[in-house]
Amino acid sequence: MHDFFFRLPLRGGGTVWDQRENFRFYIHHKPLSIYAMMMRGSSNSSQRMRTTTMSSMKTTTRTMTENKRHPRVAYERRKGRREKSNSFVQRVSILDDADTEENEQLDELVSRRIKKSRSTGRLDLTGLDLTEFPMEIFDVTNDDAPLTDLQISNNRIYHIPDEIGDLQLLERLGLAGNRLTKLPESVGKLKRLQGLWAHGNLLKSLPESICSCQSLRNLSVAGNRIQKLPENLSQLVALEELSVPGNQLLELPNLGKMFNLSDIDLHGNCIEDLSANGNDFQFLKALETFSLQGNRLKSIPGSLGNLKRLRSLNLAENRIQQVPEELRNLPVLTSVWLYSNDLRSLPKELQKSQSLRQLWIENNENLDKSELEAFIQNMKDAKMLKTLGIDTEQARKIGG
């Protein structure tokens, strides 16, 4: 997993490095003190400092003397300072008035959209820079259309109220790109919820009650701080897409009989063992895409051979030493990523695959010349293979 840093200036000197993915900040350096700056100058810097200080003292004394001799001068100077102070207060007042007017316009816009949703059942409050969840959403009457689609992503909301569970006909809920640290347990009351998008927040966990959302098809919580998924996640039997990349997962719960699950994305977590909690994947009959790139896997269970509909398998950037033979039993597998691992040998059985089109094995430094040559010779019999990715060092070994 790569780290991306953005360099931003600090007021008063220095630099801040912002690692956006994990919300960590590093101070690159602090501004030098006046003393340090003086000491880093020439040997005459102290003399210059003394000269400057004496000059400033003389100027101050001269000003005080002028004020005593010329009262009118002192009066005009005090008057000028008062005018500047009044001018500053006026500018602050103008800014406050502008903020108040802007807030009133925002409140009016939100109210107008909520009123419209009473007839359409759909409410979009995306990207309005809201800091609080609008409680006006819950002021409904029997004559209003039930809210089925609520999008409140890309704001600055820290808290979702428990009343969210009262929207029991809600089907789609967009909470992405806010500053949420948790979701309320009342989410479990949303029995008709089909899609929950909460990626790009600060979530550390998901409420166990979410497993009661029996209609949920899409669950996206990428880019949070989640270390563990709900223990009973397998109760979400309607789930089709599980997207949890860029979190801190250490293991998977037992996925059980999630027959409809077609897409699992666990890219960029800390998973070490896929077999933990009894996972054997034999009931994931619909799984087509499985991304495990950028974890800490050292081995791959042969039970992946049970995924008969699997088309794309991404195992790149792990610590895998060996690939199981069972992969040859996947009848529609077309793409496999194995680059940046610790492979000692390559799965020669893949030559028997009738579907494999793309295979990447770059940056596996422990593969010796004989292993590479034997593998490439065997893969000539893989009739469907169109792309075999190797790096320049591997090419040099074979050519040498």
Coordinates of C-alpha atoms in Angstrom, one line a residue:
M1 CA 0.0 0.0 0.0
H2 CA 1.5 3.3 -1.1
D3 CA 1.5 6.5 1.0
F4 CA 0.6 9.7 -0.7
F5 CA 1.7 12.9 0.8
F6 CA 0.7 16.5 0.1
R7 CA 3.0 19.3 1.0
L8 CA 1.3 22.4 2.5
P9 CA 2.8 25.7 3.9
L10 CA 2.5 26.5 7.5
R11 CA 1.8 30.1 8.6
G12 CA 4.9 31.5 10.2
G13 CA 7.3 29.0 8.5
G14 CA 7.7 25.3 8.4
T15 CA 6.0 22.6 6.3
V16 CA 3.2 20.1 7.1
W17 CA 3.0 16.8 5.3
D18 CA -0.6 15.5 5.1
Q19 CA -1.1 11.7 4.6
R20 CA -4.6 11.8 3.3
E21 CA -5.4 8.2 3.5
N22 CA -4.9 7.6 7.2
F23 CA -5.4 11.2 8.4
R24 CA -1.9 11.4 10.0
F25 CA 0.1 14.6 10.0
Y26 CA 3.8 15.0 10.2
I27 CA 5.6 18.3 10.9
H28 CA 8.6 18.4 8.6
H29 CA 10.5 21.2 10.4
K30 CA 9.8 24.2 12.7
P31 CA 10.6 27.8 12.0
L32 CA 13.9 28.9 13.4
S33 CA 13.8 31.2 16.5
I34 CA 15.1 34.7 16.2
Y35 CA 18.1 33.6 18.4
A36 CA 18.9 30.7 16.1
M37 CA 18.6 32.8 13.0
M38 CA 21.0 35.3 14.6
M39 CA 23.5 32.6 15.6
R40 CA 23.5 31.2 12.1
G41 CA 24.5 34.6 10.6
S42 CA 27.9 36.1 10.4
S43 CA 30.2 36.7 13.3
N44 CA 29.1 40.4 13.4
S45 CA 25.4 39.4 13.8
S46 CA 25.4 40.2 17.5
Q47 CA 26.9 43.6 16.9
R48 CA 24.2 44.3 14.3
M49 CA 21.5 43.2 16.7
R50 CA 22.9 45.6 19.4
T51 CA 23.1 48.4 16.9
T52 CA 19.5 47.8 15.8
T53 CA 18.3 47.7 19.4
M54 CA 20.0 51.0 20.3
S55 CA 18.6 52.6 17.2
S56 CA 15.1 51.5 18.1
M57 CA 15.5 52.9 21.6
K58 CA 16.7 56.2 20.3
T59 CA 13.7 56.4 18.0
T60 CA 11.3 55.7 20.8
T61 CA 12.8 58.3 23.0
R62 CA 12.7 60.9 20.3
T63 CA 9.0 60.1 19.7
M64 CA 8.1 60.5 23.4
T65 CA 10.0 63.8 23.5
E66 CA 8.0 65.1 20.4
N67 CA 4.8 64.1 21.9
K68 CA 5.5 66.1 25.1
R69 CA 6.6 69.2 23.1
H70 CA 3.7 69.0 20.6
P71 CA 0.4 67.8 22.2
R72 CA -1.4 68.2 18.9
V73 CA 0.9 65.6 17.3
A74 CA 0.2 63.1 20.1
Y75 CA -3.6 63.8 19.7
E76 CA -3.5 63.2 15.9
R77 CA -1.6 59.9 16.4
R78 CA -4.1 58.6 19.0
K79 CA -7.0 59.7 16.7
G80 CA -5.4 57.7 13.8
R81 CA -5.1 54.6 16.0
R82 CA -8.8 54.9 17.0
E83 CA -9.8 55.3 13.4
K84 CA -7.8 52.2 12.4
S85 CA -9.4 50.2 15.3
N86 CA -12.9 51.3 14.3
S87 CA -12.2 50.4 10.7
F88 CA -11.1 46.9 11.8
V89 CA -14.3 46.4 13.8
Q90 CA -16.4 47.5 10.8
R91 CA -14.6 44.9 8.6
V92 CA -15.2 42.1 11.1
S93 CA -18.9 43.2 11.3
I94 CA -19.2 43.0 7.5
L95 CA -17.7 39.5 7.5
D96 CA -20.0 38.4 10.3
D97 CA -23.0 39.7 8.3
A98 CA -21.8 37.9 5.2
D99 CA -21.5 34.6 7.1
T100 CA -25.0 35.1 8.6
E101 CA -26.5 35.8 5.2
E102 CA -24.7 32.7 3.7
N103 CA -26.0 30.5 6.6
E104 CA -29.5 31.8 6.0
Q105 CA -29.3 31.0 2.3
L106 CA -28.0 27.5 3.1
D107 CA -30.8 26.9 5.6
E108 CA -33.3 28.1 3.0
L109 CA -31.8 25.8 0.3
V110 CA -31.9 22.7 2.6
S111 CA -35.5 23.5 3.6
R112 CA -36.5 23.9 0.0
R113 CA -35.0 20.5 -0.9
I114 CA -36.6 18.7 2.0
K115 CA -39.9 20.2 1.1
K116 CA -39.5 18.9 -2.4
S117 CA -38.6 15.4 -1.1
R118 CA -42.1 15.3 0.5
S119 CA -43.5 14.6 -2.9
T120 CA -40.6 12.7 -4.7
G121 CA -39.3 10.5 -1.9
R122 CA -35.8 11.5 -2.8
L123 CA -33.5 14.0 -1.0
D124 CA -30.0 15.1 -2.2
L125 CA -28.0 17.2 0.2
T126 CA -24.6 16.3 -1.3
G127 CA -21.7 18.8 -1.0
L128 CA -23.5 21.6 0.9
D129 CA -20.8 21.9 3.6
L130 CA -23.3 20.9 6.3
T131 CA -21.9 20.3 9.8
E132 CA -25.0 18.9 11.3
F133 CA -27.6 16.3 10.2
P134 CA -30.8 18.3 9.3
M135 CA -33.4 17.1 11.9
E136 CA -36.1 18.7 9.7
I137 CA -35.9 15.5 7.6
F138 CA -37.9 13.6 10.2
D139 CA -40.8 16.1 10.3
V140 CA -43.1 14.1 8.0
T141 CA -46.9 13.7 7.8
N142 CA -49.1 11.0 6.6
D143 CA -49.7 12.9 3.3
D144 CA -45.9 13.0 2.5
A145 CA -44.3 10.4 0.2
P146 CA -42.0 8.1 2.2
L147 CA -38.3 8.9 1.9
T148 CA -36.6 6.1 -0.1
D149 CA -33.3 7.8 -1.2
L150 CA -31.2 10.0 1.1
Q151 CA -27.9 11.4 -0.1
I152 CA -25.9 13.5 2.3
S153 CA -22.4 12.8 1.2
N154 CA -19.4 15.2 1.0
N155 CA -20.3 17.4 3.9
R156 CA -18.7 17.8 7.3
I157 CA -21.1 15.9 9.5
Y158 CA -19.8 14.2 12.6
H159 CA -22.9 12.5 13.9
I160 CA -25.9 10.6 12.5
P161 CA -28.9 10.8 14.9
D162 CA -30.7 7.7 16.2
E163 CA -33.8 8.9 14.4
I164 CA -32.4 7.6 11.2
G165 CA -34.0 4.3 12.1
D166 CA -37.4 5.9 11.8
L167 CA -37.0 6.1 8.0
Q168 CA -38.0 2.5 7.7
L169 CA -38.8 2.6 3.9
L170 CA -35.3 4.0 3.1
E171 CA -33.6 2.0 0.3
R172 CA -30.5 4.1 -0.4
L173 CA -28.4 5.9 2.1
G174 CA -25.3 7.9 1.1
L175 CA -23.0 9.1 3.9
A176 CA -19.7 9.1 2.1
G177 CA -17.1 11.8 2.6
N178 CA -18.1 13.1 6.0
R179 CA -16.4 12.9 9.4
L180 CA -18.4 10.1 11.0
T181 CA -16.7 8.0 13.7
K182 CA -19.6 5.6 14.1
L183 CA -23.0 4.7 12.8
P184 CA -26.0 4.4 15.2
E185 CA -27.4 1.0 16.1
S186 CA -30.8 2.1 14.8
V187 CA -29.4 1.5 11.3
G188 CA -30.5 -2.1 11.8
K189 CA -34.2 -0.9 11.7
L190 CA -33.8 -0.1 8.0
K191 CA -35.2 -3.4 6.7
R192 CA -35.6 -2.2 3.1
L193 CA -32.1 -0.6 2.8
Q194 CA -30.5 -1.9 -0.4
G195 CA -27.4 0.4 -0.5
L196 CA -25.2 2.0 2.2
W197 CA -22.3 4.1 1.0
A198 CA -20.2 5.4 4.0
H199 CA -16.7 5.4 2.4
G200 CA -14.3 8.2 3.2
N201 CA -15.2 8.7 6.9
L202 CA -13.4 8.0 10.2
L203 CA -15.4 4.8 11.1
K204 CA -13.6 2.4 13.5
S205 CA -16.3 -0.3 13.4
L206 CA -19.8 -1.1 12.0
P207 CA -22.7 -1.7 14.4
E208 CA -23.6 -5.3 14.8
S209 CA -27.3 -4.3 14.1
I210 CA -26.4 -3.7 10.4
C211 CA -26.6 -7.5 10.0
S212 CA -30.4 -7.1 10.3
C213 CA -30.6 -5.2 7.1
Q214 CA -31.7 -8.2 5.1
S215 CA -32.3 -6.3 1.9
L216 CA -28.8 -4.8 1.7
R217 CA -27.1 -5.4 -1.6
N218 CA -24.2 -2.8 -1.6
L219 CA -22.1 -2.1 1.4
S220 CA -19.2 0.4 0.8
V221 CA -17.0 1.5 3.7
A222 CA -13.7 2.1 2.0
G223 CA -11.2 4.5 3.4
N224 CA -12.1 4.3 7.1
R225 CA -10.3 2.8 10.1
I226 CA -12.3 -0.4 10.6
Q227 CA -10.4 -3.2 12.2
K228 CA -13.2 -5.8 12.4
L229 CA -16.4 -6.5 10.5
P230 CA -19.5 -7.5 12.3
E231 CA -19.4 -11.1 13.4
N232 CA -22.7 -12.0 11.9
L233 CA -22.0 -10.4 8.5
S234 CA -23.1 -13.6 6.8
Q235 CA -26.7 -12.9 7.7
L236 CA -26.7 -10.3 4.9
V237 CA -27.7 -13.0 2.4
A238 CA -28.8 -10.5 -0.3
L239 CA -25.4 -8.7 -0.3
E240 CA -23.8 -8.5 -3.8
E241 CA -20.9 -6.0 -3.2
L242 CA -18.7 -5.8 -0.2
S243 CA -16.2 -2.9 -0.5
V244 CA -13.8 -2.4 2.4
P245 CA -10.5 -1.3 0.9
G246 CA -8.2 1.0 2.8
N247 CA -9.1 0.0 6.3
Q248 CA -7.3 -1.9 9.0
L249 CA -8.9 -5.3 8.9
L250 CA -6.9 -8.1 10.5
E251 CA -9.3 -10.9 9.5
L252 CA -12.6 -11.8 7.8
P253 CA -15.6 -13.0 9.7
N254 CA -17.1 -16.3 8.5
L255 CA -18.8 -15.3 5.2
G256 CA -21.0 -18.4 5.4
K257 CA -23.7 -18.8 2.8
M258 CA -23.6 -15.4 1.1
F259 CA -24.9 -16.9 -2.2
N260 CA -25.4 -13.5 -3.9
L261 CA -22.0 -12.0 -3.1
S262 CA -20.3 -11.2 -6.5
D263 CA -17.6 -8.6 -5.6
I264 CA -15.3 -8.5 -2.6
D265 CA -12.7 -5.7 -2.4
L266 CA -10.3 -5.9 0.6
H267 CA -7.4 -4.0 -1.0
G268 CA -5.1 -2.3 1.4
N269 CA -5.9 -4.0 4.8
C270 CA -3.8 -6.1 7.2
I271 CA -5.3 -9.5 6.7
E272 CA -2.9 -12.4 7.3
D273 CA -5.1 -15.5 7.1
L274 CA -8.0 -16.0 4.8
S275 CA -9.0 -19.3 6.5
A276 CA -9.6 -17.6 9.9
N277 CA -13.0 -18.1 11.5
G278 CA -13.6 -21.2 9.3
N279 CA -13.8 -19.5 5.9
D280 CA -13.8 -22.1 3.1
F281 CA -15.6 -20.1 0.4
Q282 CA -17.5 -23.1 -0.8
F283 CA -20.9 -21.3 -0.6
L284 CA -19.8 -18.1 -2.4
K285 CA -21.3 -19.4 -5.6
A286 CA -21.7 -16.0 -7.3
L287 CA -18.3 -14.5 -6.5
E288 CA -16.7 -13.0 -9.7
T289 CA -14.1 -10.5 -8.4
F290 CA -11.9 -10.9 -5.3
S291 CA -9.2 -8.3 -4.5
L292 CA -6.8 -8.9 -1.7
Q293 CA -4.0 -6.7 -2.9
G294 CA -1.8 -5.0 -0.3
N295 CA -2.5 -7.2 2.7
R296 CA -0.2 -9.5 4.7
L297 CA -1.1 -12.9 3.3
K298 CA 1.7 -15.5 3.4
S299 CA -0.4 -18.3 1.9
I300 CA -3.6 -18.8 -0.1
P301 CA -6.0 -21.6 0.9
G302 CA -6.8 -24.2 -1.7
S303 CA -10.5 -23.6 -0.9
L304 CA -10.4 -20.7 -3.4
G305 CA -10.8 -23.5 -6.0
N306 CA -14.4 -23.6 -4.9
L307 CA -15.1 -20.2 -6.5
K308 CA -16.4 -21.5 -9.8
R309 CA -17.5 -18.2 -11.1
L310 CA -14.4 -16.3 -10.2
R311 CA -13.0 -14.2 -13.1
S312 CA -10.6 -11.8 -11.4
L313 CA -8.2 -12.6 -8.5
N314 CA -5.9 -9.9 -7.3
L315 CA -3.2 -11.2 -4.8
A316 CA -0.5 -8.6 -5.5
E317 CA 1.6 -6.9 -2.9
N318 CA 1.4 -9.6 -0.2
R319 CA 3.9 -12.1 1.2
I320 CA 2.7 -15.2 -0.6
Q321 CA 5.3 -17.9 -1.2
Q322 CA 3.2 -20.4 -3.1
V323 CA 0.0 -20.4 -5.1
P324 CA -2.3 -23.4 -4.7
E325 CA -2.8 -25.9 -7.5
E326 CA -6.6 -25.6 -7.1
L327 CA -6.6 -22.4 -9.1
R328 CA -6.5 -24.5 -12.3
N329 CA -10.0 -25.7 -11.4
L330 CA -11.5 -22.3 -11.8
P331 CA -13.3 -22.5 -15.2
V332 CA -13.8 -18.8 -16.0
L333 CA -10.7 -17.3 -14.3
T334 CA -9.3 -14.7 -16.7
S335 CA -7.0 -12.4 -14.7
V336 CA -4.5 -13.1 -11.9
W337 CA -2.2 -10.6 -10.2
L338 CA 0.7 -12.1 -8.3
Y339 CA 3.3 -9.3 -8.6
S340 CA 5.3 -8.0 -5.5
N341 CA 5.1 -11.2 -3.5
D342 CA 7.6 -13.6 -2.1
L343 CA 7.0 -16.5 -4.5
R344 CA 9.5 -19.3 -4.5
S345 CA 7.7 -21.2 -7.3
L346 CA 5.1 -20.6 -9.9
P347 CA 1.8 -22.5 -10.4
K348 CA 2.7 -24.6 -13.5
E349 CA -0.8 -26.1 -13.3
L350 CA -2.2 -22.9 -14.7
Q351 CA -1.1 -24.1 -18.1
K352 CA -4.2 -26.3 -18.0
S353 CA -6.5 -23.3 -17.5
Q354 CA -8.9 -22.9 -20.4
S355 CA -9.7 -19.3 -19.6
L356 CA -6.7 -17.5 -18.2
R357 CA -5.8 -14.4 -20.4
Q358 CA -3.7 -12.2 -18.1
L359 CA -1.1 -13.1 -15.5
W360 CA 1.3 -10.7 -13.7
I361 CA 4.3 -12.1 -11.8
E362 CA 6.7 -9.0 -11.6
N363 CA 8.8 -8.2 -8.5
N364 CA 9.1 -11.7 -7.1
E365 CA 12.8 -11.6 -6.3
N366 CA 13.2 -15.2 -5.1
L367 CA 12.2 -16.8 -8.4
D368 CA 15.4 -18.2 -9.9
K369 CA 16.3 -18.6 -13.6
S370 CA 15.4 -22.2 -13.8
E371 CA 12.0 -21.7 -12.2
L372 CA 11.2 -18.8 -14.6
E373 CA 12.3 -20.7 -17.7
A374 CA 10.3 -23.8 -16.8
F375 CA 7.2 -21.8 -16.0
I376 CA 7.3 -19.8 -19.3
Q377 CA 7.9 -23.0 -21.3
N378 CA 4.9 -24.6 -19.6
M379 CA 2.7 -21.6 -20.2
K380 CA 3.2 -21.8 -23.9
D381 CA 0.5 -24.5 -23.7
A382 CA -2.0 -22.1 -22.2
K383 CA -3.9 -21.4 -25.3
M384 CA -6.0 -18.4 -24.0
L385 CA -3.1 -16.5 -22.3
K386 CA -2.5 -13.1 -24.0
T387 CA -0.5 -11.3 -21.4
L388 CA 2.3 -12.5 -19.1
G389 CA 3.8 -9.6 -17.0
I390 CA 7.4 -9.9 -16.0
D391 CA 9.9 -7.2 -14.9
T392 CA 13.3 -6.3 -16.4
E393 CA 15.2 -8.3 -13.9
Q394 CA 13.3 -11.4 -14.7
A395 CA 13.8 -10.8 -18.4
R396 CA 17.5 -10.5 -17.7
K397 CA 17.6 -13.8 -15.9
I398 CA 15.9 -15.6 -18.7
G399 CA 18.0 -13.8 -21.4
G400 CA 21.2 -14.5 -19.5

